[in-house]
Amino acid sequence: MTVIRLNNVRKSFGTFDVIKGVDLEINPCEFMVFVGPSGCGKSTLLRLIAGLEDITSGTLAFDEKVVNSLTPSQRGIAMVFQSYALYPHMTVYDNMAFGLKLAKGGADEIKRRVNEAAEMLQITDYLDRLPKQLSGGQRQRVAIGRAIVRDPKVFLFDEPLSNLDAALRVQTRLEIAKLHAKMHETTMIYVTHDQVEAMTLADRICVLRDGNVEQVGTPMELYEKPQSTFVAGFIGSPKMNFLTEKFADAYKAHTLGVRPEHLEVREKAGTWAGKLIHSENLGSESYLYIDIGAKEPLVVRQDGKPSRQPGDLLHVSPINDNVHRFDQSGYPARA
Amino acid sequence: MPVAIKNTAFYALVVLIVLFAVFPFYYAIITSFKTGSALFTIEYWPTSFSLANYVSVIEAGSFPRNLLNSLIVSGLVVALSLLMAVTAAFALARVRFRGRSLLLLTILSVSMFPQIAVLAGLFEVIRLLGLYNTLWGLIFSYTIFTLPFTVWVLTTFMRDLPIEIEEAAIVDGATPWVIITKVFLPLMWPALVTTGLLAFIAAWNEFLFALTFTSSTETRTVPVIIALLSGASAHEVPWGLIMAASVIVTVPLVVLVLIFQRKIISGLTAGGVKG
């Protein structure tokens, strides 16, 4: 039930500013995801909240109490690292119990909590093994278990799935979602560069760009009302189409954004027309690349198999005029 | 058969190298079993077997005491320099501070001074500290010379340990001391054994400081005592005793290396420590 408040938080390494004044409030029990391209400062921001890096200026408060100068364990956080970061010479049990032993917990209490966490993550059978005897997915579960055992006020994840293969990633993603449901009194912050993870896990997403917060909102808010071309391009897959010049002028915008899933192919009299240059068939859906004379081909999503051959002339229209209008600076056009 | 020739040549070379490395020690052993005028005949196979030399070395006055001195000095030098080197390596490898690389280079340059160049200065320091003719004087001066090497090796090793493991420990509430002792030390056994053994050998074999900083027989270490062994007259070199003493002195080193052999090998290939 911890509320986290960042007030004009800055971080610089020497003369290089990584975080350039972040104001952000993370609600109690919320699952907040920091997302952005590599180098945007999302991991640094998480490490500032964790206490692994010093805040250059600004304040960080947990429940109205400024924690800038507290150590990670005094802040009551737990963290899951990208590379698992298990202690190689300790068994799974000792890995999970290490923090509690340092905090001078009673032996029975430690045992109970480790077993509880192990059961939750189904790693009870591995408790006396060493990390090197486990697979990647099992190691990451131990790392999550080590964090659970500490019963943290704030639970931090630093790209926990990026070392796992695709199938395991989906499975572990689901487990993290279940974990959030179970630990519903814990505030969680999750860093990823993968927008699918962000969309599926988050209560709210914070999109970062070059050390600044670009937009904060629920996944659907970001999807439906992106506050900049950056967010619009980052959220959604395949990427939103951006049209400029005469295509945008018709909508009184500098840049016109249309998602591939909001376009439909018509027999005639579409808004735009062009030749099909390529199509990708995924079975359940397909993506058509149409050259309508803009800088880049227009991507259109279609249910099922592609119905046309490359070279065919196609007419395309936005469904229900579902377009996003942006002005010159990349923000939503008002007029 | 080219393969057969290759193999033969390979093993011939191996035998040659082993002979070259082991022969001096072998010759010392067979000589130590000889007595009287047999000592001065050149023979490559053991011809006589007598423990008389060993008995007289051990019974002759101070030798057991000197052996103990050597053990105490070398053991304490290893313990002290590892303790200081591990803590220093943590700071040098993991804590960012101004002048870190300058400090590392300074430490390395200390090991470049020839012993003889600092002998006089060190002698004054030891006299000033009142350590002259004590084992502490030797421990003090040996530690000075083993530390640069141990610090440098352990710093390099510690730098290669994954930073996330340290951060995980910080999140778990570990202080730097707990991180060093509970997390890093268990991962550093190979490096500790390797550097510790090399420090032990260096202290065990050291001659110049031991000769200079001690004056009485009770405080001398084995290398000096062996060199100062004298016969009945000034013109007689007691080869039998010297060889017996040399063999006795070598045994602890051989035993140590055999015990830690596997650790040394994994220490030399270390760096693949991934969580």
Coordinates of C-alpha atoms in Angstrom, one line a residue:
Chain A
M1 CA 0.0 0.0 0.0
T2 CA 2.9 2.3 -0.7
V3 CA 2.5 5.5 -2.8
I4 CA 5.7 6.6 -4.6
R5 CA 6.2 10.2 -5.5
L6 CA 9.0 11.5 -7.7
N7 CA 9.5 15.2 -7.6
N8 CA 11.7 16.8 -10.3
V9 CA 14.1 13.8 -10.0
R10 CA 17.4 14.3 -11.9
K11 CA 20.4 12.0 -12.5
S12 CA 23.6 12.9 -14.2
F13 CA 26.7 10.9 -14.7
G14 CA 29.4 13.5 -14.9
T15 CA 28.1 16.1 -17.4
F16 CA 25.8 13.7 -19.0
D17 CA 22.1 14.0 -17.9
V18 CA 20.3 10.7 -18.0
I19 CA 17.1 11.6 -16.1
K20 CA 16.1 15.2 -16.8
G21 CA 13.5 16.1 -14.2
V22 CA 10.9 13.4 -13.7
D23 CA 7.6 14.1 -11.9
L24 CA 5.6 11.0 -11.4
E25 CA 3.2 9.6 -8.9
I26 CA 2.8 5.8 -8.6
N27 CA -0.4 4.8 -6.8
P28 CA -0.6 2.3 -4.0
C29 CA -0.7 -1.3 -5.2
E30 CA -0.3 -0.2 -8.8
F31 CA 1.5 -2.2 -11.4
M32 CA 3.5 0.6 -13.2
V33 CA 5.5 -0.2 -16.3
F34 CA 8.4 2.0 -17.5
V35 CA 8.8 1.5 -21.2
G36 CA 10.9 3.1 -23.9
P37 CA 13.7 2.5 -26.4
S38 CA 17.1 1.6 -25.1
G39 CA 19.0 4.5 -23.6
C40 CA 15.8 6.4 -22.6
G41 CA 16.7 6.1 -18.9
K42 CA 14.1 3.7 -17.8
S43 CA 16.5 1.3 -16.0
T44 CA 18.3 4.3 -14.4
L45 CA 15.0 5.6 -13.1
L46 CA 14.2 2.2 -11.6
R47 CA 17.7 2.0 -10.0
L48 CA 17.1 5.5 -8.5
I49 CA 13.9 4.2 -7.0
A50 CA 15.7 1.1 -5.8
G51 CA 18.5 3.1 -4.2
L52 CA 21.2 1.5 -6.3
E53 CA 22.1 4.9 -7.8
D54 CA 22.2 8.3 -6.0
I55 CA 19.6 10.9 -7.0
T56 CA 21.4 14.0 -8.3
S57 CA 18.6 16.4 -7.4
G58 CA 14.9 16.3 -6.7
T59 CA 13.1 14.1 -4.1
L60 CA 11.8 10.6 -4.0
A61 CA 9.2 9.8 -1.4
F62 CA 7.6 6.6 -0.3
D63 CA 4.3 7.3 1.6
E64 CA 5.3 11.0 1.9
K65 CA 8.6 10.1 3.6
V66 CA 11.6 11.2 1.6
V67 CA 13.9 8.2 1.0
N68 CA 16.7 9.8 -1.1
S69 CA 19.4 8.9 1.4
L70 CA 18.1 5.5 2.5
T71 CA 19.7 2.2 1.5
P72 CA 17.6 -0.2 -0.7
S73 CA 16.8 -2.5 2.3
Q74 CA 15.8 0.5 4.4
R75 CA 13.4 1.5 1.7
G76 CA 11.8 -1.9 1.8
I77 CA 12.2 -2.7 -1.8
A78 CA 13.0 -6.0 -3.5
M79 CA 14.3 -6.3 -7.0
V80 CA 14.4 -8.9 -9.8
F81 CA 17.4 -8.4 -12.1
Q82 CA 17.7 -9.1 -15.8
S83 CA 20.6 -11.5 -15.3
Y84 CA 18.9 -13.3 -12.3
A85 CA 21.9 -12.3 -10.1
L86 CA 21.6 -15.4 -7.9
Y87 CA 24.5 -16.1 -5.5
P88 CA 26.2 -18.9 -7.4
H89 CA 27.7 -20.7 -4.4
M90 CA 24.4 -20.9 -2.4
T91 CA 21.6 -23.3 -2.8
V92 CA 18.2 -22.1 -3.9
Y93 CA 17.0 -22.1 -0.3
D94 CA 20.0 -20.1 0.9
N95 CA 19.6 -17.7 -2.0
M96 CA 16.1 -17.0 -0.9
A97 CA 16.9 -16.9 2.8
F98 CA 20.0 -14.7 2.6
G99 CA 18.1 -11.4 3.1
L100 CA 16.1 -12.7 6.0
K101 CA 19.1 -14.1 7.7
L102 CA 20.8 -10.7 7.4
A103 CA 17.7 -9.1 8.9
K104 CA 18.1 -11.5 11.8
G105 CA 14.8 -13.3 11.3
G106 CA 14.0 -16.3 13.4
A107 CA 14.9 -19.7 11.9
D108 CA 11.3 -21.0 11.9
E109 CA 10.0 -17.8 10.4
I110 CA 12.7 -17.9 7.6
K111 CA 11.8 -21.5 6.8
R112 CA 8.1 -20.8 6.7
R113 CA 8.5 -17.8 4.4
V114 CA 10.9 -19.5 2.0
N115 CA 8.7 -22.5 1.7
E116 CA 5.7 -20.4 1.2
A117 CA 7.3 -18.5 -1.7
A118 CA 8.8 -21.7 -3.1
E119 CA 5.3 -23.2 -3.2
M120 CA 3.8 -20.1 -4.8
L121 CA 6.4 -20.4 -7.6
Q122 CA 6.5 -24.2 -7.7
I123 CA 10.2 -24.5 -7.0
T124 CA 9.9 -26.6 -3.8
D125 CA 11.7 -29.5 -5.5
Y126 CA 14.8 -27.5 -6.3
L127 CA 15.4 -25.9 -2.9
D128 CA 18.7 -27.7 -2.3
R129 CA 20.1 -27.3 -5.8
L130 CA 22.7 -24.7 -6.9
P131 CA 21.8 -22.1 -9.5
K132 CA 24.0 -23.7 -12.1
Q133 CA 21.9 -26.8 -11.9
L134 CA 18.7 -24.9 -13.0
S135 CA 17.4 -23.8 -16.3
G136 CA 17.0 -20.1 -17.2
G137 CA 13.3 -20.1 -16.4
Q138 CA 13.8 -21.8 -13.1
R139 CA 16.6 -19.3 -12.2
Q140 CA 14.4 -16.4 -12.9
R141 CA 11.7 -17.9 -10.7
V142 CA 14.2 -18.3 -7.9
A143 CA 15.1 -14.6 -8.3
I144 CA 11.5 -13.7 -8.1
G145 CA 11.1 -16.0 -5.1
R146 CA 14.1 -14.3 -3.4
A147 CA 12.2 -11.0 -3.8
I148 CA 8.9 -12.3 -2.6
V149 CA 10.4 -13.7 0.6
R150 CA 11.5 -10.3 1.7
D151 CA 7.8 -9.2 1.7
P152 CA 8.7 -5.8 0.1
K153 CA 6.6 -2.7 0.1
V154 CA 7.7 -2.0 -3.5
F155 CA 8.6 -4.8 -5.9
L156 CA 10.9 -3.8 -8.8
F157 CA 11.5 -5.7 -12.0
D158 CA 14.4 -4.8 -14.4
E159 CA 13.6 -6.4 -17.7
P160 CA 13.1 -9.8 -16.1
L161 CA 12.1 -11.6 -19.2
S162 CA 14.7 -10.5 -21.7
N163 CA 17.1 -13.4 -21.1
L164 CA 14.4 -16.0 -21.6
D165 CA 13.3 -17.6 -24.9
A166 CA 10.0 -16.7 -26.5
A167 CA 7.8 -19.5 -25.2
L168 CA 9.2 -19.2 -21.6
R169 CA 8.8 -15.4 -21.8
V170 CA 5.0 -15.7 -22.4
Q171 CA 4.7 -18.2 -19.6
T172 CA 6.7 -16.2 -17.1
R173 CA 4.8 -13.1 -18.1
L174 CA 1.6 -14.8 -17.1
E175 CA 3.1 -15.8 -13.8
I176 CA 4.1 -12.2 -13.0
A177 CA 0.5 -11.2 -13.8
K178 CA -0.7 -13.8 -11.4
L179 CA 1.9 -12.7 -8.8
H180 CA 0.5 -9.2 -9.0
A181 CA -3.0 -10.5 -8.4
K182 CA -1.8 -12.4 -5.3
M183 CA 0.4 -9.7 -3.9
H184 CA -2.3 -7.1 -4.4
E185 CA -1.0 -4.9 -1.5
T186 CA 2.4 -4.4 -3.1
T187 CA 3.3 -1.6 -5.4
M188 CA 5.1 -3.0 -8.5
I189 CA 7.3 -1.2 -11.0
Y190 CA 8.4 -3.1 -14.1
V191 CA 10.9 -2.0 -16.7
T192 CA 10.8 -3.3 -20.3
H193 CA 11.5 -2.3 -23.8
D194 CA 8.8 -4.7 -25.0
Q195 CA 5.5 -2.9 -25.6
V196 CA 3.6 -6.2 -25.5
E197 CA 4.8 -6.8 -21.9
A198 CA 3.9 -3.3 -21.1
M199 CA 0.4 -3.5 -22.6
T200 CA -0.4 -6.9 -21.0
L201 CA 0.9 -6.4 -17.5
A202 CA 0.5 -2.7 -16.7
D203 CA -2.2 -0.9 -14.7
R204 CA -0.5 2.2 -16.0
I205 CA 2.4 2.7 -18.4
C206 CA 5.0 5.4 -18.2
V207 CA 6.6 6.0 -21.6
L208 CA 10.1 7.5 -21.3
R209 CA 12.1 9.3 -23.9
D210 CA 15.6 10.8 -23.5
G211 CA 15.2 11.0 -19.8
N212 CA 11.8 12.7 -19.8
V213 CA 8.4 11.3 -19.2
E214 CA 6.6 11.4 -22.5
Q215 CA 3.2 10.1 -21.3
V216 CA 1.6 8.3 -18.4
G217 CA -1.6 6.5 -18.6
T218 CA -3.5 3.2 -18.8
P219 CA -2.6 0.9 -21.7
M220 CA -5.8 1.8 -23.4
E221 CA -5.3 5.5 -22.9
L222 CA -1.9 5.3 -24.6
Y223 CA -3.3 3.2 -27.4
E224 CA -6.4 5.3 -28.0
K225 CA -5.1 8.8 -27.2
P226 CA -1.3 9.0 -27.6
Q227 CA -0.1 12.4 -26.7
S228 CA 2.7 12.5 -29.2
T229 CA 3.9 10.8 -32.4
F230 CA 6.6 9.1 -30.2
V231 CA 4.0 7.3 -28.0
A232 CA 1.8 6.6 -31.0
G233 CA 4.7 4.9 -32.8
F234 CA 5.9 3.0 -29.8
I235 CA 2.6 1.5 -28.6
G236 CA 0.9 -0.9 -30.9
S237 CA 2.1 -3.6 -33.3
P238 CA 2.6 -3.3 -36.2
K239 CA 3.6 0.3 -35.8
M240 CA 1.2 3.1 -36.6
N241 CA 1.4 4.5 -40.2
F242 CA 2.5 8.1 -40.3
L243 CA 1.5 10.2 -43.3
T244 CA 2.6 13.8 -44.0
E245 CA 2.2 16.5 -46.7
K246 CA -0.9 16.2 -48.9
F247 CA -2.2 13.1 -47.1
A248 CA -2.1 15.0 -43.8
D249 CA -3.2 18.3 -45.2
A250 CA -6.6 16.8 -46.1
Y251 CA -7.1 16.2 -42.4
K252 CA -5.7 19.7 -41.4
A253 CA -2.7 18.1 -39.6
H254 CA 1.0 18.1 -40.0
T255 CA 1.3 14.4 -39.4
L256 CA -1.5 11.9 -39.7
G257 CA -1.3 8.6 -37.8
V258 CA -3.4 5.6 -38.7
R259 CA -3.0 2.2 -37.1
P260 CA -2.8 -0.8 -39.5
E261 CA -5.8 -2.3 -37.8
H262 CA -7.9 0.8 -38.4
L263 CA -7.6 0.6 -42.1
E264 CA -9.8 -1.4 -44.5
V265 CA -9.5 -2.4 -48.1
R266 CA -12.4 -1.4 -50.4
E267 CA -13.4 -2.3 -53.9
K268 CA -13.4 1.3 -55.0
A269 CA -13.7 4.9 -53.8
G270 CA -11.3 4.7 -50.9
T271 CA -9.6 7.6 -49.3
W272 CA -6.2 6.5 -50.7
A273 CA -5.3 4.1 -53.6
G274 CA -2.1 2.4 -54.5
K275 CA -0.4 -0.8 -55.6
L276 CA 0.1 -3.8 -53.3
I277 CA 3.8 -4.2 -53.1
H278 CA 4.1 -7.0 -50.5
S279 CA 1.9 -9.0 -48.1
E280 CA 2.8 -11.0 -45.0
N281 CA 0.6 -13.9 -44.1
L282 CA 0.5 -14.9 -40.4
G283 CA -2.5 -17.3 -40.8
S284 CA -4.9 -15.6 -38.5
E285 CA -4.2 -12.2 -40.0
S286 CA -2.1 -10.7 -42.7
Y287 CA -0.4 -7.3 -43.3
L288 CA -0.6 -5.6 -46.7
Y289 CA 2.1 -3.1 -47.7
I290 CA 0.6 -0.6 -50.1
D291 CA 2.4 2.1 -52.0
I292 CA 0.1 5.1 -52.0
G293 CA 2.8 7.6 -53.0
A294 CA 3.8 8.5 -49.4
K295 CA 7.4 8.2 -48.1
E296 CA 6.8 4.7 -46.7
P297 CA 4.3 2.0 -47.7
L298 CA 1.0 2.0 -45.9
V299 CA 0.6 -1.1 -43.7
V300 CA -2.9 -2.5 -43.5
R301 CA -4.1 -5.3 -41.3
Q302 CA -6.6 -7.8 -42.7
D303 CA -8.3 -10.8 -41.1
G304 CA -7.3 -14.2 -42.5
K305 CA -5.3 -14.7 -45.6
P306 CA -4.3 -11.9 -48.0
S307 CA -7.0 -11.7 -50.7
R308 CA -4.9 -9.8 -53.3
Q309 CA -1.8 -10.4 -55.4
P310 CA 1.2 -8.0 -55.4
G311 CA 0.7 -5.5 -58.2
D312 CA -3.1 -5.2 -57.6
L313 CA -4.5 -1.7 -57.3
L314 CA -6.2 -1.3 -53.9
H315 CA -8.4 1.3 -52.3
V316 CA -7.9 2.0 -48.6
S317 CA -9.9 4.0 -46.0
P318 CA -9.6 4.5 -42.3
I319 CA -12.5 2.7 -40.5
N320 CA -14.9 5.3 -38.9
D321 CA -12.3 8.0 -39.5
N322 CA -10.2 6.5 -36.8
V323 CA -7.1 8.7 -37.3
H324 CA -4.7 10.6 -35.0
R325 CA -3.8 14.2 -36.0
F326 CA -0.5 15.6 -34.9
D327 CA 0.9 19.1 -35.3
Q328 CA 4.4 20.2 -36.4
S329 CA 6.0 19.5 -33.0
G330 CA 4.5 16.0 -32.9
Y331 CA 1.7 16.7 -30.4
P332 CA -2.0 16.3 -31.0
A333 CA -3.4 19.0 -33.3
R334 CA -6.0 21.1 -31.7
A335 CA -7.7 22.8 -34.6
Chain B
M1 CA 53.8 -43.4 -39.5
P2 CA 53.8 -39.6 -39.0
V3 CA 51.4 -39.9 -36.0
A4 CA 53.8 -42.3 -34.2
I5 CA 56.7 -40.0 -34.8
K6 CA 54.8 -37.0 -33.6
N7 CA 53.8 -38.8 -30.4
T8 CA 57.3 -40.1 -29.8
A9 CA 58.7 -36.6 -30.3
F10 CA 56.1 -35.1 -28.0
Y11 CA 56.8 -37.5 -25.2
A12 CA 60.6 -37.3 -25.7
L13 CA 60.2 -33.5 -25.2
V14 CA 58.1 -34.0 -22.1
V15 CA 60.7 -36.4 -20.6
L16 CA 63.4 -33.9 -21.4
I17 CA 61.6 -31.0 -19.7
V18 CA 60.7 -33.2 -16.7
L19 CA 64.3 -34.3 -16.3
F20 CA 65.5 -30.8 -16.6
A21 CA 63.1 -29.6 -13.9
V22 CA 63.3 -32.5 -11.5
F23 CA 67.0 -33.5 -11.7
P24 CA 68.4 -30.9 -9.3
F25 CA 65.9 -31.9 -6.7
Y26 CA 66.5 -35.6 -7.4
Y27 CA 70.2 -35.1 -7.0
A28 CA 69.7 -33.3 -3.7
I29 CA 67.7 -36.3 -2.4
I30 CA 70.2 -39.0 -3.4
T31 CA 73.0 -36.8 -2.0
S32 CA 71.2 -36.4 1.3
F33 CA 71.3 -40.1 1.8
K34 CA 75.0 -40.3 1.4
T35 CA 77.7 -40.0 4.0
G36 CA 81.4 -39.6 4.3
S37 CA 83.5 -39.6 1.1
A38 CA 80.6 -41.0 -0.9
L39 CA 79.3 -37.4 -1.0
F40 CA 82.1 -36.5 -3.4
T41 CA 81.7 -39.2 -6.0
I42 CA 79.4 -38.5 -8.9
E43 CA 76.6 -41.1 -9.2
Y44 CA 73.3 -40.8 -10.8
W45 CA 71.6 -43.7 -9.1
P46 CA 71.0 -44.1 -5.3
T47 CA 73.9 -46.2 -4.0
S48 CA 73.6 -45.8 -0.3
F49 CA 70.7 -45.1 2.1
S50 CA 71.4 -43.5 5.4
L51 CA 69.3 -41.1 7.4
A52 CA 72.3 -39.9 9.4
N53 CA 72.2 -36.5 7.7
Y54 CA 68.5 -36.0 8.5
V55 CA 69.0 -37.1 12.1
S56 CA 71.9 -34.7 12.6
V57 CA 70.1 -31.8 11.0
I58 CA 67.1 -32.2 13.2
E59 CA 69.1 -32.8 16.3
A60 CA 71.7 -30.2 15.6
G61 CA 70.6 -27.2 17.6
S62 CA 68.1 -24.8 16.1
F63 CA 66.9 -26.3 12.9
P64 CA 63.4 -27.4 14.1
R65 CA 63.0 -23.9 15.6
N66 CA 64.0 -22.3 12.3
L67 CA 61.5 -24.5 10.4
L68 CA 58.8 -23.3 12.8
N69 CA 60.0 -19.7 12.3
S70 CA 59.6 -20.1 8.5
L71 CA 56.1 -21.6 8.9
I72 CA 55.0 -18.8 11.3
V73 CA 56.4 -16.1 9.1
S74 CA 55.0 -17.5 5.8
G75 CA 51.7 -18.4 7.3
L76 CA 51.1 -14.9 8.8
V77 CA 52.3 -13.2 5.7
V78 CA 49.8 -15.1 3.6
A79 CA 47.0 -14.4 6.2
L80 CA 47.8 -10.7 6.5
S81 CA 48.3 -10.0 2.8
L82 CA 45.2 -11.8 1.8
L83 CA 43.1 -10.0 4.4
M84 CA 44.4 -6.6 3.3
A85 CA 44.4 -7.5 -0.4
V86 CA 40.8 -8.6 -0.4
T87 CA 39.5 -5.5 1.4
A88 CA 41.7 -3.3 -0.8
A89 CA 40.7 -5.1 -4.0
F90 CA 37.0 -4.5 -3.1
A91 CA 37.6 -0.8 -2.9
L92 CA 39.8 -0.7 -6.0
A93 CA 37.5 -2.8 -8.0
R94 CA 34.0 -1.7 -6.8
V95 CA 34.1 1.7 -5.3
R96 CA 34.5 4.7 -7.6
F97 CA 36.8 7.4 -6.2
R98 CA 39.2 10.0 -7.6
G99 CA 42.7 8.7 -8.4
R100 CA 41.7 5.1 -8.4
S101 CA 43.8 4.1 -11.4
L102 CA 46.7 6.2 -10.2
L103 CA 46.6 4.3 -6.9
L104 CA 46.6 1.0 -8.7
L105 CA 49.6 2.0 -10.8
T106 CA 51.4 3.1 -7.7
I107 CA 50.8 -0.2 -6.1
L108 CA 52.1 -2.0 -9.1
S109 CA 55.2 0.2 -9.3
V110 CA 56.1 -0.7 -5.7
S111 CA 56.6 -4.3 -6.8
M112 CA 59.2 -3.1 -9.4
F113 CA 61.7 -1.9 -6.8
P114 CA 64.6 -4.4 -6.5
Q115 CA 64.8 -5.7 -2.9
I116 CA 68.4 -4.5 -2.6
A117 CA 67.4 -0.9 -3.5
V118 CA 65.1 -0.6 -0.5
L119 CA 67.1 -2.8 1.9
A120 CA 68.9 0.1 3.7
G121 CA 65.8 2.2 4.1
L122 CA 63.7 -0.7 5.2
F123 CA 66.4 -1.6 7.7
E124 CA 66.1 1.9 9.3
V125 CA 62.3 1.6 9.4
I126 CA 62.5 -1.8 11.1
R127 CA 65.0 -0.5 13.6
L128 CA 62.7 2.5 14.3
L129 CA 59.7 0.3 14.9
G130 CA 61.8 -1.9 17.2
L131 CA 61.2 -5.0 15.0
Y132 CA 64.9 -5.7 14.4
N133 CA 65.8 -9.4 15.0
T134 CA 62.1 -10.4 15.5
L135 CA 59.8 -12.4 13.3
W136 CA 57.5 -9.4 13.1
G137 CA 60.2 -7.6 11.2
L138 CA 60.2 -10.3 8.6
I139 CA 56.5 -10.5 8.5
F140 CA 56.3 -6.7 8.0
S141 CA 58.8 -6.5 5.2
Y142 CA 57.5 -9.6 3.4
T143 CA 53.9 -8.3 3.5
I144 CA 55.1 -5.1 1.8
F145 CA 56.5 -7.1 -1.0
T146 CA 53.7 -9.6 -1.5
L147 CA 50.8 -7.0 -1.2
P148 CA 51.2 -5.3 -4.6
F149 CA 51.0 -8.6 -6.3
T150 CA 48.1 -10.0 -4.3
V151 CA 46.1 -6.7 -4.5
W152 CA 46.6 -6.5 -8.2
V153 CA 45.5 -10.0 -9.0
L154 CA 42.5 -9.9 -6.6
T155 CA 41.4 -6.6 -8.0
T156 CA 41.4 -7.9 -11.5
F157 CA 39.5 -11.0 -10.3
M158 CA 37.0 -9.0 -8.3
R159 CA 36.3 -6.6 -11.2
D160 CA 35.2 -9.6 -13.2
L161 CA 32.6 -10.7 -10.7
P162 CA 29.1 -9.8 -12.0
I163 CA 28.0 -6.4 -10.6
E164 CA 24.4 -7.6 -10.3
I165 CA 25.3 -10.1 -7.7
E166 CA 26.7 -7.3 -5.5
E167 CA 23.6 -5.2 -6.2
A168 CA 21.4 -8.2 -5.3
A169 CA 23.2 -8.4 -2.0
I170 CA 22.8 -4.7 -1.4
V171 CA 19.1 -5.0 -2.0
D172 CA 19.1 -7.9 0.5
G173 CA 20.5 -5.5 3.1
A174 CA 24.2 -6.6 3.0
T175 CA 26.9 -4.2 4.2
P176 CA 30.2 -4.1 2.3
W177 CA 31.8 -6.4 4.9
V178 CA 29.0 -9.0 4.5
I179 CA 29.3 -8.7 0.7
I180 CA 33.0 -9.4 0.9
T181 CA 32.9 -12.2 3.3
K182 CA 29.6 -14.0 2.5
V183 CA 29.2 -13.3 -1.2
F184 CA 32.6 -12.5 -2.8
L185 CA 35.0 -14.7 -0.8
P186 CA 33.2 -18.0 -1.7
L187 CA 33.4 -17.0 -5.3
M188 CA 37.1 -16.1 -5.0
W189 CA 38.5 -19.3 -3.5
P190 CA 40.5 -20.2 -6.7
A191 CA 42.1 -16.7 -6.8
L192 CA 42.7 -16.7 -3.1
V193 CA 44.4 -20.1 -3.2
T194 CA 46.6 -19.2 -6.1
T195 CA 47.7 -15.8 -4.8
G196 CA 48.0 -17.2 -1.3
L197 CA 50.2 -20.0 -2.4
L198 CA 52.5 -17.7 -4.5
A199 CA 52.8 -15.4 -1.5
F200 CA 53.6 -18.4 0.7
I201 CA 56.3 -19.6 -1.7
A202 CA 57.8 -16.1 -1.9
A203 CA 57.9 -15.7 1.9
W204 CA 59.2 -19.2 2.3
N205 CA 62.1 -18.8 -0.1
E206 CA 63.1 -15.2 0.8
F207 CA 66.7 -14.9 1.8
L208 CA 68.0 -11.3 1.6
F209 CA 65.7 -9.7 4.1
A210 CA 65.9 -12.7 6.4
L211 CA 69.6 -12.5 6.5
T212 CA 69.6 -8.7 7.1
F213 CA 66.8 -8.2 9.6
T214 CA 67.6 -11.1 12.0
S215 CA 70.9 -11.7 13.8
S216 CA 70.4 -14.5 16.2
T217 CA 70.0 -18.2 15.4
E218 CA 66.6 -18.4 17.1
T219 CA 65.0 -15.8 14.9
R220 CA 66.4 -17.0 11.6
T221 CA 64.4 -18.7 8.9
V222 CA 65.4 -21.9 7.1
P223 CA 66.9 -20.5 3.9
V224 CA 69.4 -18.4 5.9
I225 CA 70.2 -21.2 8.3
I226 CA 70.9 -23.6 5.4
A227 CA 73.3 -21.1 3.9
L228 CA 75.0 -20.6 7.2
L229 CA 75.4 -24.3 8.0
S230 CA 79.1 -24.9 8.5
G231 CA 81.2 -28.0 9.0
A232 CA 83.8 -28.8 11.6
S233 CA 86.3 -26.5 10.1
A234 CA 86.0 -23.4 7.9
H235 CA 87.2 -25.4 4.9
E236 CA 84.6 -28.1 5.2
V237 CA 81.2 -27.6 3.5
P238 CA 78.7 -30.0 5.1
W239 CA 77.0 -31.1 1.8
G240 CA 75.1 -33.9 3.4
L241 CA 73.5 -31.7 6.0
I242 CA 72.7 -29.0 3.5
M243 CA 71.0 -31.4 1.1
A244 CA 69.0 -33.0 3.9
A245 CA 67.9 -29.6 5.1
S246 CA 67.0 -28.5 1.6
V247 CA 64.8 -31.6 1.1
I248 CA 63.0 -31.0 4.4
V249 CA 62.4 -27.4 3.4
T250 CA 60.9 -28.4 0.0
V251 CA 58.5 -30.9 1.5
P252 CA 55.9 -28.3 2.8
L253 CA 55.8 -26.6 -0.6
V254 CA 55.2 -29.8 -2.4
V255 CA 52.5 -30.8 0.0
L256 CA 50.7 -27.5 -0.3
V257 CA 50.8 -27.5 -4.1
L258 CA 49.5 -31.0 -4.2
I259 CA 46.6 -30.2 -1.8
F260 CA 45.6 -27.1 -3.7
Q261 CA 46.5 -28.3 -7.2
R262 CA 42.9 -28.5 -8.5
K263 CA 42.1 -25.1 -7.0
I264 CA 45.0 -23.6 -8.7
I265 CA 44.1 -24.9 -12.1
S266 CA 40.5 -23.6 -11.8
G267 CA 42.0 -20.4 -10.5
L268 CA 44.0 -19.9 -13.6
T269 CA 41.0 -20.4 -15.8
A270 CA 38.7 -18.4 -13.6
G271 CA 36.6 -15.6 -14.9
G272 CA 33.8 -17.8 -16.1
V273 CA 31.9 -17.1 -12.9
K274 CA 28.5 -16.3 -14.1
G275 CA 25.4 -16.2 -12.0

